[in-house]
Coordinates of N, CA and C in Angstrom, one line a residue:
X1 N -29.6 109.1 113.3 CA -30.7 108.4 113.7 C -30.4 107.9 115.1
X2 N -31.5 107.8 115.9 CA -31.4 107.3 117.3 C -31.3 105.8 117.3
X3 N -30.3 105.2 117.9 CA -30.1 103.8 117.9 C -31.2 103.1 118.7
X4 N -31.7 103.7 119.7 CA -32.8 103.1 120.5 C -34.0 103.0 119.7
X5 N -34.4 104.0 118.9 CA -35.6 104.1 118.2 C -35.4 103.3 116.8
X6 N -34.3 103.5 116.2 CA -34.1 103.0 114.8 C -34.1 101.5 114.7
X7 N -33.8 100.8 115.7 CA -33.8 99.3 115.7 C -35.2 98.8 115.2
X8 N -35.2 97.9 114.3 CA -36.5 97.4 113.7 C -37.6 97.1 114.6
X9 N -37.4 96.3 115.6 CA -38.4 95.9 116.5 C -38.9 97.1 117.4
X10 N -38.0 97.9 117.9 CA -38.4 99.0 118.7 C -39.1 100.1 117.9
X11 N -38.7 100.3 116.7 CA -39.5 101.2 115.8 C -40.9 100.6 115.6
X12 N -41.0 99.3 115.4 CA -42.3 98.7 115.3 C -43.2 98.9 116.6
X13 N -42.6 98.7 117.7 CA -43.3 98.9 119.0 C -43.8 100.3 119.1
X14 N -43.0 101.3 118.8 CA -43.3 102.7 118.9 C -44.5 103.0 117.9
X15 N -44.4 102.5 116.7 CA -45.4 102.8 115.7 C -46.7 102.2 116.1
X16 N -46.7 101.0 116.5 CA -48.0 100.3 116.9 C -48.6 101.0 118.1
X17 N -47.7 101.3 119.1 CA -48.2 102.0 120.3 C -48.8 103.4 120.0
X18 N -48.2 104.1 119.0 CA -48.7 105.4 118.5 C -50.1 105.2 117.9
X19 N -50.2 104.2 117.1 CA -51.5 104.0 116.4 C -52.6 103.6 117.4
X20 N -52.3 102.8 118.4 CA -53.2 102.2 119.3 C -53.5 103.0 120.6
X21 N -52.6 103.9 120.9 CA -52.6 104.6 122.1 C -52.3 103.8 123.4
X22 N -52.8 102.6 123.4 CA -52.5 101.6 124.5 C -52.6 100.2 123.9
X23 N -51.5 99.5 124.0 CA -51.5 98.2 123.3 C -51.1 97.1 124.2
X24 N -51.7 96.0 124.1 CA -51.4 94.8 125.0 C -50.2 94.0 124.5
X25 N -49.5 93.5 125.4 CA -48.2 92.8 125.1 C -48.4 91.7 124.1
X26 N -49.5 90.9 124.3 CA -49.7 89.8 123.4 C -49.9 90.2 121.9
X27 N -50.6 91.3 121.8 CA -50.9 91.9 120.4 C -49.5 92.3 119.8
X28 N -48.7 93.0 120.6 CA -47.4 93.4 120.1 C -46.6 92.2 119.7
X29 N -46.6 91.2 120.5 CA -45.8 89.9 120.3 C -46.2 89.3 118.9
X30 N -47.5 89.2 118.7 CA -48.1 88.6 117.5 C -47.8 89.5 116.3
X31 N -48.0 90.7 116.4 CA -47.8 91.6 115.2 C -46.4 91.7 114.8
X32 N -45.5 91.7 115.8 CA -44.0 91.8 115.4 C -43.3 90.4 115.3
X33 N -44.1 89.3 115.5 CA -43.6 88.0 115.4 C -42.4 87.7 116.2
X34 N -42.5 88.0 117.5 CA -41.4 87.8 118.5 C -41.8 86.8 119.6
X35 N -40.8 86.3 120.2 CA -41.0 85.6 121.4 C -41.3 86.5 122.6
X36 N -41.9 86.1 123.6 CA -42.2 86.9 124.8 C -40.9 87.5 125.4
X37 N -39.9 86.7 125.5 CA -38.6 87.1 126.0 C -38.0 88.2 125.2
X38 N -38.0 88.0 123.9 CA -37.4 89.0 123.0 C -38.1 90.3 123.1
X39 N -39.5 90.3 123.1 CA -40.2 91.5 123.2 C -40.0 92.2 124.5
X40 N -39.9 91.4 125.6 CA -39.7 92.0 126.9 C -38.4 92.8 127.0
X41 N -37.3 92.2 126.3 CA -36.0 92.9 126.3 C -36.1 94.3 125.6
X42 N -36.8 94.3 124.5 CA -37.0 95.5 123.7 C -37.8 96.5 124.5
X43 N -38.9 96.1 125.2 CA -39.7 97.0 126.0 C -38.9 97.5 127.1
X44 N -38.0 96.8 127.7 CA -37.1 97.3 128.8 C -36.2 98.4 128.3
X45 N -35.7 98.3 127.1 CA -34.8 99.3 126.5 C -35.7 100.6 126.3
X46 N -36.8 100.4 125.7 CA -37.7 101.6 125.5 C -38.2 102.3 126.8
X47 N -38.5 101.4 127.7 CA -39.0 102.0 129.0 C -37.8 102.7 129.7
X48 N -36.6 102.1 129.7 CA -35.5 102.8 130.4 C -35.1 104.1 129.7
X49 N -35.4 104.2 128.4 CA -35.2 105.5 127.7 C -36.3 106.5 127.9
X50 N -37.4 106.1 128.6 CA -38.5 107.0 128.8 C -39.4 107.1 127.7
X51 N -39.4 106.2 126.7 CA -40.2 106.3 125.5 C -41.5 105.6 125.6
X52 N -41.7 104.7 126.5 CA -42.9 104.0 126.7 C -43.1 103.9 128.2
X53 N -44.4 103.6 128.6 CA -44.8 103.2 130.0 C -45.3 101.8 129.9
X54 N -45.0 101.0 130.8 CA -45.5 99.6 130.9 C -46.3 99.5 132.1
X55 N -47.6 99.0 131.9 CA -48.5 98.9 133.0 C -48.9 97.4 133.1
X56 N -48.8 96.9 134.3 CA -49.2 95.5 134.5 C -50.5 95.5 135.3
X57 N -51.4 94.6 135.0 CA -52.6 94.5 135.7 C -53.4 93.2 135.3
X58 N -54.6 93.3 135.6 CA -55.5 92.1 135.3 C -56.7 92.5 134.5
X59 N -57.0 91.5 133.6 CA -58.3 91.6 132.8 C -59.0 90.4 133.2
X60 N -60.0 90.5 134.1 CA -60.6 89.3 134.6 C -59.6 88.7 135.5
X61 N -59.3 87.4 135.4 CA -58.3 86.7 136.2 C -57.0 86.6 135.5
X62 N -56.9 87.1 134.3 CA -55.6 86.9 133.5 C -54.7 88.1 133.7
X63 N -53.5 87.9 134.0 CA -52.5 89.0 134.0 C -52.3 89.6 132.6
X64 N -52.2 90.9 132.6 CA -52.0 91.6 131.3 C -50.9 92.6 131.5
X65 N -50.2 92.9 130.4 CA -49.3 94.0 130.3 C -49.6 94.9 129.1
X66 N -49.7 96.2 129.4 CA -50.1 97.2 128.4 C -48.9 98.2 128.2
X67 N -48.8 98.6 127.0 CA -47.7 99.5 126.7 C -48.4 100.8 126.1
X68 N -47.9 102.0 126.6 CA -48.4 103.3 126.2 C -47.1 104.1 125.8
X69 N -47.3 104.9 124.8 CA -46.2 105.8 124.3 C -46.2 107.0 125.2
X70 N -45.0 107.4 125.6 CA -44.9 108.7 126.4 C -44.8 109.9 125.5
X71 N -44.8 111.1 126.0 CA -44.6 112.3 125.2 C -43.3 112.2 124.6
X72 N -42.3 111.8 125.3 CA -40.9 111.7 124.8 C -40.9 110.6 123.6
X73 N -41.7 109.5 123.8 CA -41.7 108.5 122.8 C -42.4 109.0 121.5
X74 N -43.4 109.8 121.7 CA -44.1 110.4 120.5 C -43.1 111.3 119.8
X75 N -42.4 112.1 120.5 CA -41.4 113.0 119.9 C -40.3 112.3 119.2
X76 N -39.8 111.2 119.9 CA -38.7 110.4 119.3 C -39.1 109.7 118.0
X77 N -40.4 109.2 118.0 CA -40.9 108.6 116.8 C -41.0 109.6 115.6
X78 N -41.5 110.8 116.0 CA -41.7 111.9 115.0 C -40.3 112.3 114.4
X79 N -39.3 112.4 115.2 CA -38.0 112.7 114.8 C -37.4 111.6 113.9
X80 N -37.6 110.4 114.3 CA -37.1 109.3 113.4 C -37.7 109.3 112.1
X81 N -39.0 109.5 112.0 CA -39.8 109.6 110.7 C -39.2 110.7 109.9
X82 N -39.0 111.9 110.6 CA -38.5 113.0 109.9 C -37.1 112.7 109.2
X83 N -36.3 112.1 110.0 CA -34.9 111.7 109.5 C -35.0 110.7 108.4
X84 N -35.9 109.8 108.5 CA -36.1 108.8 107.4 C -36.6 109.4 106.1
X85 N -37.5 110.4 106.2 CA -38.0 111.1 105.1 C -36.8 111.9 104.4
X86 N -36.0 112.5 105.2 CA -34.9 113.3 104.7 C -33.9 112.3 103.9
X87 N -33.7 111.2 104.5 CA -32.8 110.2 103.9 C -33.4 109.7 102.5
X88 N -34.7 109.4 102.5 CA -35.3 109.0 101.3 C -35.2 110.1 100.2
X89 N -35.5 111.3 100.7 CA -35.4 112.5 99.7 C -34.0 112.6 99.1
X90 N -33.0 112.4 99.9 CA -31.6 112.4 99.4 C -31.3 111.3 98.4
X91 N -31.8 110.1 98.6 CA -31.6 109.0 97.7 C -32.4 109.3 96.4
X92 N -33.6 109.8 96.5 CA -34.4 110.2 95.3 C -33.7 111.3 94.5
X93 N -33.2 112.3 95.2 CA -32.5 113.4 94.5 C -31.3 112.9 93.8
X94 N -30.5 112.0 94.4 CA -29.3 111.5 93.8 C -29.5 110.5 92.6
X95 N -30.7 110.0 92.6 CA -31.0 109.0 91.6 C -31.5 109.6 90.3
X96 N -31.6 110.9 90.2 CA -32.2 111.6 89.1 C -31.1 111.9 88.1

Protein backbone atom coordinates (compact mmCIF):
# COMPACT_ATOMS: atom_id res chain seq x y z
CA UNK A 1 0.00 0.00 0.00
CA UNK A 2 1.13 3.52 -0.79
CA UNK A 3 1.97 5.42 2.43
CA UNK A 4 0.99 8.75 0.86
CA UNK A 5 -2.47 7.47 -0.08
CA UNK A 6 -3.10 4.98 2.70
CA UNK A 7 -2.95 7.49 5.56
CA UNK A 8 -6.53 7.95 6.87
CA UNK A 9 -6.91 11.69 6.25
CA UNK A 10 -5.28 11.63 2.82
CA UNK A 11 -7.39 8.67 1.74
CA UNK A 12 -10.42 10.67 2.88
CA UNK A 13 -9.33 13.73 0.88
CA UNK A 14 -8.82 11.64 -2.26
CA UNK A 15 -12.17 9.90 -1.83
CA UNK A 16 -14.13 13.11 -1.30
CA UNK A 17 -12.32 14.84 -4.18
CA UNK A 18 -13.11 11.87 -6.41
CA UNK A 19 -16.80 12.07 -5.53
CA UNK A 20 -17.06 15.85 -5.84
CA UNK A 21 -14.69 16.45 -8.78
CA UNK A 22 -13.83 19.84 -7.20
CA UNK A 23 -14.11 20.36 -3.46
CA UNK A 24 -13.72 23.44 -1.29
CA UNK A 25 -11.21 23.49 1.58
CA UNK A 26 -13.83 24.30 4.22
CA UNK A 27 -16.00 21.37 3.16
CA UNK A 28 -13.03 18.99 3.44
CA UNK A 29 -12.11 20.41 6.83
CA UNK A 30 -15.64 19.90 8.13
CA UNK A 31 -16.15 16.45 6.65
CA UNK A 32 -12.82 15.13 7.92
CA UNK A 33 -13.09 16.96 11.27
CA UNK A 34 -9.66 18.59 10.99
CA UNK A 35 -8.10 21.91 11.87
CA UNK A 36 -7.20 24.13 8.95
CA UNK A 37 -3.49 23.67 9.67
CA UNK A 38 -3.73 19.90 9.79
CA UNK A 39 -5.67 19.73 6.52
CA UNK A 40 -3.19 22.11 4.88
CA UNK A 41 -0.30 19.81 5.73
CA UNK A 42 -2.06 16.78 4.26
CA UNK A 43 -2.96 18.73 1.12
CA UNK A 44 0.69 19.76 0.75
CA UNK A 45 1.77 16.11 0.83
CA UNK A 46 -0.83 15.11 -1.76
CA UNK A 47 -0.01 18.08 -3.98
CA UNK A 48 3.74 17.38 -3.81
CA UNK A 49 3.01 13.78 -4.86
CA UNK A 50 1.03 15.08 -7.85
CA UNK A 51 -2.23 13.50 -6.66
CA UNK A 52 -4.24 16.72 -6.31
CA UNK A 53 -4.24 20.25 -7.66
CA UNK A 54 -4.91 23.14 -5.30
CA UNK A 55 -6.50 26.27 -6.74
CA UNK A 56 -6.80 29.48 -4.79
CA UNK A 57 -9.24 32.18 -5.80
CA UNK A 58 -12.19 34.23 -4.72
CA UNK A 59 -15.88 33.63 -4.45
CA UNK A 60 -17.28 37.11 -4.13
CA UNK A 61 -14.95 38.85 -1.70
CA UNK A 62 -14.00 35.71 0.23
CA UNK A 63 -10.81 33.84 -0.46
CA UNK A 64 -11.39 30.19 -1.32
CA UNK A 65 -9.24 27.13 -1.88
CA UNK A 66 -10.44 24.30 -4.10
CA UNK A 67 -8.99 20.82 -4.45
CA UNK A 68 -9.20 18.71 -7.61
CA UNK A 69 -8.00 15.15 -8.10
CA UNK A 70 -5.40 14.70 -10.84
CA UNK A 71 -5.24 11.77 -13.23
CA UNK A 72 -2.43 10.36 -11.09
CA UNK A 73 -4.60 10.84 -8.00
CA UNK A 74 -7.47 8.95 -9.58
CA UNK A 75 -5.12 6.09 -10.47
CA UNK A 76 -3.56 6.05 -6.99
CA UNK A 77 -6.99 5.94 -5.34
CA UNK A 78 -8.10 3.10 -7.63
CA UNK A 79 -4.91 1.15 -6.86
CA UNK A 80 -5.38 1.65 -3.11
CA UNK A 81 -8.98 0.42 -3.31
CA UNK A 82 -7.84 -2.60 -5.34
CA UNK A 83 -5.22 -3.47 -2.72
CA UNK A 84 -7.71 -3.05 0.13
CA UNK A 85 -10.17 -5.36 -1.63
CA UNK A 86 -7.43 -7.98 -2.03
CA UNK A 87 -6.56 -7.67 1.64
CA UNK A 88 -10.20 -8.07 2.64
CA UNK A 89 -10.54 -11.12 0.38
CA UNK A 90 -7.51 -12.73 2.04
CA UNK A 91 -8.93 -12.17 5.49
CA UNK A 92 -12.32 -13.57 4.45
CA UNK A 93 -10.65 -16.59 2.85
CA UNK A 94 -8.58 -17.37 5.94
CA UNK A 95 -11.59 -17.03 8.22
CA UNK A 96 -13.45 -19.92 6.61
